[in-house]
PDB file of N, CA and C in Angstrom:
ATOM      1  N   MET A 262      68.272  93.634 119.701  1.00 43.00           N
ATOM      2  CA  MET A 262      68.978  94.817 119.751  1.00 43.00           C
ATOM      3  C   MET A 262      68.014  96.215 119.979  1.00 43.00           C
ATOM      4  N   ASP A 263      68.437  97.265 121.251  1.00 50.00           N
ATOM      5  CA  ASP A 263      67.847  98.020 121.367  1.00 50.00           C
ATOM      6  C   ASP A 263      68.332  99.431 120.841  1.00 50.00           C
ATOM      7  N   VAL A 264      67.191 100.385 119.905  1.00 54.00           N
ATOM      8  CA  VAL A 264      67.983 101.101 118.980  1.00 54.00           C
ATOM      9  C   VAL A 264      67.486 102.315 119.350  1.00 54.00           C
ATOM     10  N   SER A 265      66.776 102.095 120.549  1.00 56.00           N
ATOM     11  CA  SER A 265      66.493 103.500 120.993  1.00 56.00           C
ATOM     12  C   SER A 265      67.365 104.234 122.111  1.00 56.00           C
ATOM     13  N   GLY A 266      67.396 105.699 122.098  1.00 59.00           N
ATOM     14  CA  GLY A 266      68.345 106.073 122.898  1.00 59.00           C
ATOM     15  C   GLY A 266      69.011 107.095 122.256  1.00 59.00           C
ATOM     16  N   GLN A 267      69.927 108.176 122.878  1.00 54.00           N
ATOM     17  CA  GLN A 267      70.715 109.270 122.273  1.00 54.00           C
ATOM     18  C   GLN A 267      71.926 109.016 121.259  1.00 54.00           C
ATOM     19  N   GLU A 268      72.632 107.646 121.390  1.00 62.00           N
ATOM     20  CA  GLU A 268      73.301 107.057 120.931  1.00 62.00           C
ATOM     21  C   GLU A 268      73.402 106.662 119.495  1.00 62.00           C
ATOM     22  N   THR A 269      71.914 106.586 119.126  1.00 72.00           N
ATOM     23  CA  THR A 269      71.351 106.248 117.730  1.00 72.00           C
ATOM     24  C   THR A 269      70.711 107.426 117.241  1.00 72.00           C
ATOM     25  N   ASP A 270      70.387 107.974 117.611  1.00 86.00           N
ATOM     26  CA  ASP A 270      69.040 109.463 117.378  1.00 86.00           C
ATOM     27  C   ASP A 270      70.507 110.240 116.457  1.00 86.00           C
ATOM     28  N   TRP A 271      69.756 110.260 114.837  1.00 82.00           N
ATOM     29  CA  TRP A 271      71.311 110.995 114.014  1.00 82.00           C
ATOM     30  C   TRP A 271      70.638 112.232 114.325  1.00 82.00           C
ATOM     31  N   ARG A 272      69.478 113.118 115.278  1.00 88.00           N
ATOM     32  CA  ARG A 272      69.787 114.271 115.448  1.00 88.00           C
ATOM     33  C   ARG A 272      70.453 114.725 116.656  1.00 88.00           C
ATOM     34  N   SER A 273      71.093 113.761 117.161  1.00 93.00           N
ATOM     35  CA  SER A 273      71.497 114.258 119.078  1.00 93.00           C
ATOM     36  C   SER A 273      73.385 114.410 118.630  1.00 93.00           C
ATOM     37  N   PRO A 274      73.732 115.386 119.329  1.00 93.00           N
ATOM     38  CA  PRO A 274      75.390 115.951 118.879  1.00 93.00           C
ATOM     39  C   PRO A 274      76.024 114.857 119.294  1.00 93.00           C
ATOM     40  N   THR A 275      76.062 113.844 120.307  1.00 92.00           N
ATOM     41  CA  THR A 275      76.887 112.470 120.413  1.00 92.00           C
ATOM     42  C   THR A 275      76.644 111.982 119.198  1.00 92.00           C
ATOM     43  N   PHE A 276      75.573 111.665 118.646  1.00 93.00           N
ATOM     44  CA  PHE A 276      75.676 111.003 117.087  1.00 93.00           C
ATOM     45  C   PHE A 276      76.498 111.169 116.103  1.00 93.00           C
ATOM     46  N   ARG A 277      76.251 112.411 115.715  1.00 92.00           N
ATOM     47  CA  ARG A 277      76.544 113.349 114.698  1.00 92.00           C
ATOM     48  C   ARG A 277      78.381 113.585 114.930  1.00 92.00           C
ATOM     49  N   GLN A 278      78.811 113.610 116.297  1.00 94.00           N
ATOM     50  CA  GLN A 278      80.077 113.606 116.544  1.00 94.00           C
ATOM     51  C   GLN A 278      80.962 112.441 115.971  1.00 94.00           C
ATOM     52  N   LYS A 279      80.181 111.653 116.869  1.00 94.00           N
ATOM     53  CA  LYS A 279      80.670 109.833 116.370  1.00 94.00           C
ATOM     54  C   LYS A 279      80.492 110.240 114.754  1.00 94.00           C
ATOM     55  N   LEU A 280      80.011 110.440 114.287  1.00 93.00           N
ATOM     56  CA  LEU A 280      79.669 109.626 112.918  1.00 93.00           C
ATOM     57  C   LEU A 280      81.216 110.887 111.938  1.00 93.00           C
ATOM     58  N   VAL A 281      80.814 112.532 112.067  1.00 95.00           N
ATOM     59  CA  VAL A 281      82.327 113.059 112.194  1.00 95.00           C
ATOM     60  C   VAL A 281      83.560 112.483 111.896  1.00 95.00           C
ATOM     61  N   SER A 282      83.646 111.769 113.686  1.00 95.00           N
ATOM     62  CA  SER A 282      84.809 111.131 113.694  1.00 95.00           C
ATOM     63  C   SER A 282      85.467 110.325 112.928  1.00 95.00           C
ATOM     64  N   GLN A 283      84.078 109.678 112.582  1.00 96.00           N
ATOM     65  CA  GLN A 283      84.304 107.839 111.323  1.00 96.00           C
ATOM     66  C   GLN A 283      84.884 108.739 110.258  1.00 96.00           C
ATOM     67  N   ILE A 284      84.589 109.685 109.773  1.00 94.00           N
ATOM     68  CA  ILE A 284      84.377 110.001 108.169  1.00 94.00           C
ATOM     69  C   ILE A 284      85.991 110.407 108.311  1.00 94.00           C
ATOM     70  N   GLU A 285      86.273 111.250 109.628  1.00 94.00           N
ATOM     71  CA  GLU A 285      87.809 112.386 109.559  1.00 94.00           C
ATOM     72  C   GLU A 285      88.488 110.953 109.008  1.00 94.00           C
ATOM     73  N   ASN A 286      88.342 109.571 109.683  1.00 93.00           N
ATOM     74  CA  ASN A 286      89.343 108.565 110.204  1.00 93.00           C
ATOM     75  C   ASN A 286      89.367 107.968 109.113  1.00 93.00           C
ATOM     76  N   ALA A 287      88.433 107.876 108.164  1.00 92.00           N
ATOM     77  CA  ALA A 287      88.462 107.046 106.678  1.00 92.00           C
ATOM     78  C   ALA A 287      89.084 107.693 105.685  1.00 92.00           C
ATOM     79  N   MET A 288      88.766 109.515 105.765  1.00 89.00           N
ATOM     80  CA  MET A 288      89.600 110.381 105.052  1.00 89.00           C
ATOM     81  C   MET A 288      91.183 109.911 105.197  1.00 89.00           C
ATOM     82  N   ARG A 289      91.656 110.046 106.634  1.00 88.00           N
ATOM     83  CA  ARG A 289      93.044 110.219 106.860  1.00 88.00           C
ATOM     84  C   ARG A 289      93.272 108.551 106.268  1.00 88.00           C
ATOM     85  N   LYS A 290      92.687 107.659 106.412  1.00 87.00           N
ATOM     86  CA  LYS A 290      93.308 106.144 105.734  1.00 87.00           C
ATOM     87  C   LYS A 290      93.211 106.136 104.590  1.00 87.00           C
ATOM     88  N   ALA A 291      92.476 107.421 103.948  1.00 83.00           N
ATOM     89  CA  ALA A 291      92.730 106.917 102.482  1.00 83.00           C
ATOM     90  C   ALA A 291      93.506 108.035 101.772  1.00 83.00           C
ATOM     91  N   ALA A 292      93.811 109.208 102.388  1.00 82.00           N
ATOM     92  CA  ALA A 292      95.072 109.661 101.879  1.00 82.00           C
ATOM     93  C   ALA A 292      96.415 109.090 101.929  1.00 82.00           C
ATOM     94  N   LYS A 293      96.338 108.675 103.508  1.00 84.00           N
ATOM     95  CA  LYS A 293      97.759 107.324 103.402  1.00 84.00           C
ATOM     96  C   LYS A 293      97.926 106.562 102.921  1.00 84.00           C
ATOM     97  N   ALA A 294      97.205 106.095 102.332  1.00 80.00           N
ATOM     98  CA  ALA A 294      96.874 104.913 101.528  1.00 80.00           C
ATOM     99  C   ALA A 294      97.396 105.294  99.832  1.00 80.00           C
ATOM    100  N   ASP A 295      96.713 106.448  99.862  1.00 81.00           N
ATOM    101  CA  ASP A 295      97.034 106.953  98.482  1.00 81.00           C
ATOM    102  C   ASP A 295      98.201 107.511  98.470  1.00 81.00           C
ATOM    103  N   THR A 296      99.011 108.055  99.145  1.00 86.00           N
ATOM    104  CA  THR A 296     100.560 108.317  99.272  1.00 86.00           C
ATOM    105  C   THR A 296     101.554 107.304  99.246  1.00 86.00           C
ATOM    106  N   GLU A 297     101.585 106.157  99.878  1.00 85.00           N
ATOM    107  CA  GLU A 297     102.071 104.942  99.875  1.00 85.00           C
ATOM    108  C   GLU A 297     102.066 104.233  98.204  1.00 85.00           C
ATOM    109  N   LEU A 298     100.481 104.540  97.427  1.00 87.00           N
ATOM    110  CA  LEU A 298     100.495 103.940  96.344  1.00 87.00           C
ATOM    111  C   LEU A 298     101.630 104.807  95.451  1.00 87.00           C
ATOM    112  N   GLN A 299     101.863 106.246  95.941  1.00 88.00           N
ATOM    113  CA  GLN A 299     102.482 107.277  95.243  1.00 88.00           C
ATOM    114  C   GLN A 299     103.354 106.924  94.960  1.00 88.00           C
ATOM    115  N   THR A 300     104.245 106.942  96.604  1.00 89.00           N
ATOM    116  CA  THR A 300     105.294 106.547  96.454  1.00 89.00           C
ATOM    117  C   THR A 300     106.260 105.237  96.002  1.00 89.00           C
ATOM    118  N   PHE A 301     105.161 104.479  95.800  1.00 90.00           N
ATOM    119  CA  PHE A 301     105.632 102.820  95.402  1.00 90.00           C
ATOM    120  C   PHE A 301     105.552 102.918  94.005  1.00 90.00           C
ATOM    121  N   SER A 302     104.669 103.752  93.539  1.00 91.00           N
ATOM    122  CA  SER A 302     104.887 103.889  91.798  1.00 91.00           C
ATOM    123  C   SER A 302     106.125 104.950  91.385  1.00 91.00           C
ATOM    124  N   HIS A 303     106.081 105.571  92.226  1.00 90.00           N
ATOM    125  CA  HIS A 303     107.280 106.661  91.753  1.00 90.00           C
ATOM    126  C   HIS A 303     108.462 105.637  92.029  1.00 90.00           C
ATOM    127  N   TYR A 304     108.587 105.325  92.751  1.00 87.00           N
ATOM    128  CA  TYR A 304     110.019 104.038  92.949  1.00 87.00           C
ATOM    129  C   TYR A 304     110.232 102.853  92.027  1.00 87.00           C
ATOM    130  N   PHE A 305     108.798 102.664  91.604  1.00 89.00           N
ATOM    131  CA  PHE A 305     108.968 101.571  90.647  1.00 89.00           C
ATOM    132  C   PHE A 305     109.511 101.944  89.303  1.00 89.00           C
ATOM    133  N   HIS A 306     108.739 103.036  89.074  1.00 90.00           N
ATOM    134  CA  HIS A 306     108.922 104.010  87.341  1.00 90.00           C
ATOM    135  C   HIS A 306     110.325 104.180  87.429  1.00 90.00           C
ATOM    136  N   LYS A 307     110.951 104.421  88.509  1.00 85.00           N
ATOM    137  CA  LYS A 307     112.583 104.958  88.635  1.00 85.00           C
ATOM    138  C   LYS A 307     113.063 103.668  88.212  1.00 85.00           C
ATOM    139  N   CYS A 308     113.280 102.733  88.808  1.00 88.00           N
ATOM    140  CA  CYS A 308     113.897 101.160  88.944  1.00 88.00           C
ATOM    141  C   CYS A 308     113.390 100.999  87.572  1.00 88.00           C
ATOM    142  N   VAL A 309     112.240 100.573  86.993  1.00 83.00           N
ATOM    143  CA  VAL A 309     112.190 100.260  85.383  1.00 83.00           C
ATOM    144  C   VAL A 309     113.161 101.253  84.321  1.00 83.00           C
ATOM    145  N   SER A 310     113.116 102.705  85.087  1.00 85.00           N
ATOM    146  CA  SER A 310     113.619 103.269  83.689  1.00 85.00           C
ATOM    147  C   SER A 310     115.316 103.428  83.545  1.00 85.00           C
ATOM    148  N   LEU A 311     115.800 102.834  85.026  1.00 78.00           N
ATOM    149  CA  LEU A 311     116.820 102.596  84.946  1.00 78.00           C
ATOM    150  C   LEU A 311     117.705 100.971  84.098  1.00 78.00           C
ATOM    151  N   THR A 312     116.560 100.669  83.525  1.00 63.00           N
ATOM    152  CA  THR A 312     117.386  99.469  83.460  1.00 63.00           C
ATOM    153  C   THR A 312     116.886  99.102  81.661  1.00 63.00           C
TER     154      THR A 312
END
């Protein structure tokens, strides 16, 4: 595996932008999962309180 070049150089703008994009995607996925869990929890507690 060749690890030389601009693609793997952490100082390059290309590498940094790729890393920023990956972090933003991970944050979006985490926020979506958290929202889905909160929605489920809300409905679950509503149903439990009705019985």
